[in-house]
Amino acid sequence: YEIGVRLVGSEMCIRDSIHTGWISSLLIGISLYFILDKMINISGNMAESLEGYTALIASGLLFYVGYWMHKNTDVKKITESLVAAVDSSLGSGKGITLFLIAFTAAFREIFETLLFLKILILDGHQKLFIGTGAFSAIALTLVIITVAVRYSIRLNLKYLFKASTVLILSLSTIYLGKGISALQKTGLMVQTTFDGYSMPALGFNSTIEVLVAQMGMVIMILAYFFVSYQRKKNLAESTL
C-alpha cells in the first residue's frame, strides 16, 4: 500500500516496470520447471545423485530464508526498506531498478518453490497430489489477498513470519537428511547404519552420518534462536 501511494504520481512506465518484473519472473519460473522436468527423466545412480544434490541445495537455501525471516520479523522495517528502494528508483527515474526489485523478489520465491516441488517428485510422490497441493496454496493465497484488499484488513505478518521461520528451518533439516541419504545410496558418501527406526518423512534413515548432520543443524538453529532472544532482551533492557 505504501509503495503504491508513491506510484500515484508516476505514469504507466513505472507501473509497467513493476508488472513486467514479476510477470517475467513467473514466465521464467514456469519455463525452468519444464526444463527441470525433462532433466529428471533419468534413473539409477544419476537420479539418486540429482536428488541428493538438489536436496542439499534446497536445504541451504531454506536455511538462509529461515534465517532471513527470523532476522526480519519486524515487518515495518522491511516495508521501510522497500519503500526507500522504490523512492530511490522514482527519484532517479530508472524504471529498470523497479523492474529488478520486482523480478528479484518474485523469482527468489519461485526458484525455492521449484526446488521444493522437484525434490517431492524425485522422492517418488505422485505429481497429481503435488500439483493439487500447489494450486490449493495459490488459491488460498489469492483468497486471503482478495479479502484483505476488499475489506481493508491489515494482516499481522509478524506471526506469519515466525510460523514460517519454524516451518522453513524444519524443512531445511529434513532436506539435509534426505540429501545425505540419497548420496549414500550412490556410494558418494559413507553410510554407517545402526539399529533404530527410519523416519523417511523426517529425512532420517538410521545412519550415523544423517543423525549427526541433522542434530548439528538443530543445535545450530536453537543456538541462534537463543542468542537472538538474548540480544533482543538486552537491547530492550538497555532502552528502559
C-alpha positions as CSV (number, residue, x, y, z in Angstrom):
1,Y,0.0,0.0,0.0
2,E,2.7,2.5,1.0
3,I,4.7,1.6,-2.2
4,G,1.5,2.0,-4.2
5,V,0.9,5.5,-2.9
6,R,4.3,6.6,-4.1
7,L,3.4,5.4,-7.6
8,V,0.3,7.5,-7.9
9,G,2.1,10.5,-9.3
10,S,4.1,8.3,-11.8
11,E,2.7,7.3,-15.1
12,M,2.3,3.9,-16.8
13,C,6.0,3.4,-17.5
14,I,6.7,2.9,-13.8
15,R,3.7,0.6,-13.3
16,D,4.8,-1.3,-16.4
17,S,8.3,-1.8,-14.9
18,I,6.9,-3.4,-11.8
19,H,4.4,-5.7,-13.6
20,T,7.0,-6.6,-16.2
21,G,9.3,-7.6,-13.4
22,W,7.1,-10.1,-11.6
23,I,5.5,-11.4,-14.8
24,S,8.9,-12.1,-16.3
25,S,10.0,-14.0,-13.2
26,L,6.8,-16.1,-13.4
27,L,7.3,-16.9,-17.0
28,I,11.0,-17.8,-16.5
29,G,10.0,-19.9,-13.5
30,I,7.4,-21.9,-15.5
31,S,10.0,-22.4,-18.3
32,L,12.5,-23.6,-15.7
33,Y,10.0,-26.0,-14.3
34,F,9.6,-27.8,-17.7
35,I,13.3,-27.7,-18.3
36,L,14.0,-29.4,-15.0
37,D,11.1,-31.8,-15.7
38,K,13.0,-33.0,-18.8
39,M,16.3,-33.2,-16.9
40,I,15.0,-35.5,-14.2
41,N,13.8,-38.2,-16.7
42,I,16.7,-40.4,-15.6
43,S,17.1,-43.4,-13.4
44,G,19.6,-45.3,-11.3
45,N,22.5,-43.6,-9.5
46,M,22.2,-40.5,-11.6
47,A,18.6,-39.9,-10.3
48,E,19.8,-40.5,-6.7
49,S,22.7,-38.1,-7.2
50,L,20.5,-35.4,-8.6
51,E,18.0,-35.9,-5.8
52,G,20.8,-35.7,-3.2
53,Y,22.5,-32.5,-4.6
54,T,19.1,-30.8,-5.2
55,A,18.0,-31.6,-1.6
56,L,21.3,-30.2,-0.2
57,I,21.0,-27.0,-2.2
58,A,17.3,-26.7,-1.1
59,S,18.4,-27.2,2.5
60,G,21.0,-24.5,2.3
61,L,18.5,-22.1,0.6
62,L,15.8,-22.8,3.1
63,F,18.2,-22.3,6.0
64,Y,19.1,-18.9,4.6
65,V,15.5,-17.9,4.1
66,G,14.6,-19.1,7.6
67,Y,17.5,-17.1,9.0
68,W,16.4,-14.0,7.0
69,M,12.8,-14.3,8.1
70,H,13.7,-14.6,11.7
71,K,16.1,-11.7,11.4
72,N,13.4,-9.6,9.8
73,T,10.3,-10.4,11.8
74,D,9.9,-6.6,12.1
75,V,7.7,-6.2,9.0
76,K,7.7,-2.4,9.4
77,K,11.5,-2.3,8.8
78,I,11.1,-4.5,5.7
79,T,8.4,-2.2,4.3
80,E,10.5,0.8,5.0
81,S,13.5,-0.7,3.2
82,L,11.3,-1.5,0.2
83,V,9.7,2.0,0.2
84,A,13.2,3.5,0.3
85,A,14.3,1.4,-2.6
86,V,11.2,2.5,-4.6
87,D,11.7,6.1,-3.6
88,S,15.3,6.0,-4.8
89,S,14.2,4.5,-8.1
90,L,11.5,7.1,-8.6
91,G,13.9,9.9,-7.8
92,S,16.5,8.6,-10.3
93,G,13.8,7.9,-12.9
94,K,15.2,4.5,-13.6
95,G,12.4,2.0,-14.3
96,I,15.0,-0.8,-14.6
97,T,15.6,-0.6,-10.9
98,L,11.9,-1.1,-10.1
99,F,11.9,-4.0,-12.6
100,L,14.8,-5.6,-10.8
101,I,13.2,-5.2,-7.4
102,A,10.0,-6.9,-8.6
103,F,11.8,-9.6,-10.5
104,T,14.2,-10.5,-7.8
105,A,11.6,-10.5,-5.0
106,A,9.3,-12.8,-7.1
107,F,11.9,-15.1,-8.7
108,R,13.6,-16.0,-5.4
109,E,10.3,-17.4,-4.1
110,I,9.6,-19.1,-7.4
111,F,13.0,-20.8,-7.5
112,E,12.7,-22.1,-4.0
113,T,9.3,-23.5,-4.8
114,L,10.6,-25.2,-7.9
115,L,13.3,-26.9,-5.9
116,F,10.8,-28.0,-3.3
117,L,8.5,-29.5,-6.0
118,K,11.3,-31.3,-7.8
119,I,12.5,-32.9,-4.5
120,L,9.0,-34.2,-3.9
121,I,8.9,-35.7,-7.4
122,L,12.3,-37.2,-7.1
123,D,11.3,-38.7,-3.8
124,G,8.6,-40.7,-5.5
125,H,5.5,-38.7,-4.7
126,Q,2.7,-38.5,-7.3
127,K,2.6,-35.4,-9.4
128,L,-1.2,-35.2,-9.1
129,F,-1.1,-34.7,-5.4
130,I,1.9,-32.3,-5.6
131,G,0.1,-30.2,-8.2
132,T,-3.1,-30.2,-6.2
133,G,-1.3,-29.0,-3.1
134,A,0.5,-26.3,-5.1
135,F,-2.7,-25.0,-6.7
136,S,-4.6,-25.1,-3.5
137,A,-1.9,-23.0,-1.8
138,I,-2.1,-20.5,-4.7
139,A,-5.9,-20.3,-4.5
140,L,-5.8,-19.8,-0.7
141,T,-3.2,-17.0,-1.1
142,L,-5.4,-15.3,-3.7
143,V,-8.5,-15.6,-1.4
144,I,-6.6,-14.1,1.5
145,I,-5.3,-11.2,-0.6
146,T,-8.7,-10.5,-2.1
147,V,-10.4,-10.5,1.3
148,A,-7.7,-8.3,2.8
149,V,-7.9,-5.7,0.0
150,R,-11.7,-5.6,-0.4
151,Y,-12.4,-5.2,3.3
152,S,-9.2,-3.2,4.1
153,I,-7.9,-5.8,6.6
154,R,-4.4,-5.1,7.9
155,L,-2.7,-8.5,8.1
156,N,-0.4,-9.1,11.0
157,L,2.6,-10.6,9.2
158,K,4.8,-10.8,12.3
159,Y,3.2,-14.0,13.5
160,L,3.1,-15.4,9.9
161,F,6.9,-14.7,9.7
162,K,7.5,-16.5,12.9
163,A,5.5,-19.6,12.0
164,S,7.0,-19.6,8.5
165,T,10.5,-19.5,10.1
166,V,9.9,-22.6,12.2
167,L,8.4,-24.4,9.2
168,I,11.2,-23.5,6.8
169,L,14.0,-24.3,9.2
170,S,12.3,-27.7,9.9
171,L,12.2,-28.4,6.1
172,S,15.8,-27.4,5.8
173,T,16.8,-30.0,8.4
174,I,14.6,-32.7,6.7
175,Y,16.1,-32.0,3.3
176,L,19.6,-32.1,4.7
177,G,18.9,-35.7,5.8
178,K,17.2,-36.6,2.5
179,G,20.2,-35.2,0.5
180,I,22.8,-37.1,2.5
181,S,20.6,-40.3,2.4
182,A,20.3,-40.1,-1.4
183,L,24.1,-39.6,-1.8
184,Q,24.7,-42.5,0.5
185,K,22.7,-44.8,-1.8
186,T,25.0,-43.9,-4.7
187,G,28.1,-44.5,-2.7
188,L,29.2,-40.9,-2.8
189,M,29.0,-40.7,1.0
190,V,29.9,-43.1,3.7
191,Q,27.0,-45.0,5.3
192,T,27.2,-46.2,8.9
193,T,23.9,-47.8,9.9
194,F,22.8,-48.6,13.4
195,D,19.7,-50.3,14.9
196,G,17.0,-47.8,15.1
197,Y,13.8,-46.6,13.4
198,S,14.0,-45.0,10.0
199,M,11.7,-42.0,9.5
200,P,11.7,-41.1,5.8
201,A,9.2,-38.3,6.4
202,L,11.8,-36.5,8.6
203,G,14.7,-37.4,6.3
204,F,16.2,-39.8,8.8
205,N,17.5,-43.2,7.6
206,S,19.1,-44.7,10.7
207,T,22.6,-43.8,9.8
208,I,25.1,-42.0,12.0
209,E,26.0,-39.5,9.3
210,V,22.4,-38.3,8.9
211,L,21.9,-38.3,12.6
212,V,25.0,-36.2,13.3
213,A,24.1,-33.8,10.4
214,Q,20.5,-33.3,11.5
215,M,21.4,-33.0,15.2
216,G,24.1,-30.4,14.3
217,M,21.6,-28.4,12.3
218,V,19.0,-28.5,15.1
219,I,21.6,-27.4,17.7
220,M,22.8,-24.6,15.4
221,I,19.2,-23.3,14.9
222,L,18.4,-23.5,18.6
223,A,21.7,-21.7,19.5
224,Y,20.9,-19.0,17.0
225,F,17.4,-18.5,18.4
226,F,18.8,-18.3,22.0
227,V,21.5,-15.8,21.1
228,S,18.9,-13.7,19.1
229,Y,16.5,-13.8,22.0
230,Q,19.2,-12.7,24.5
231,R,20.3,-9.9,22.2
232,K,16.8,-8.5,21.9
233,K,16.2,-8.9,25.6
234,N,19.4,-7.0,26.4
235,L,18.5,-4.3,23.8
236,A,15.1,-3.9,25.4
237,E,16.5,-3.6,28.9
238,S,19.1,-1.0,27.8
239,T,16.4,1.2,26.3
240,L,14.4,1.3,29.6
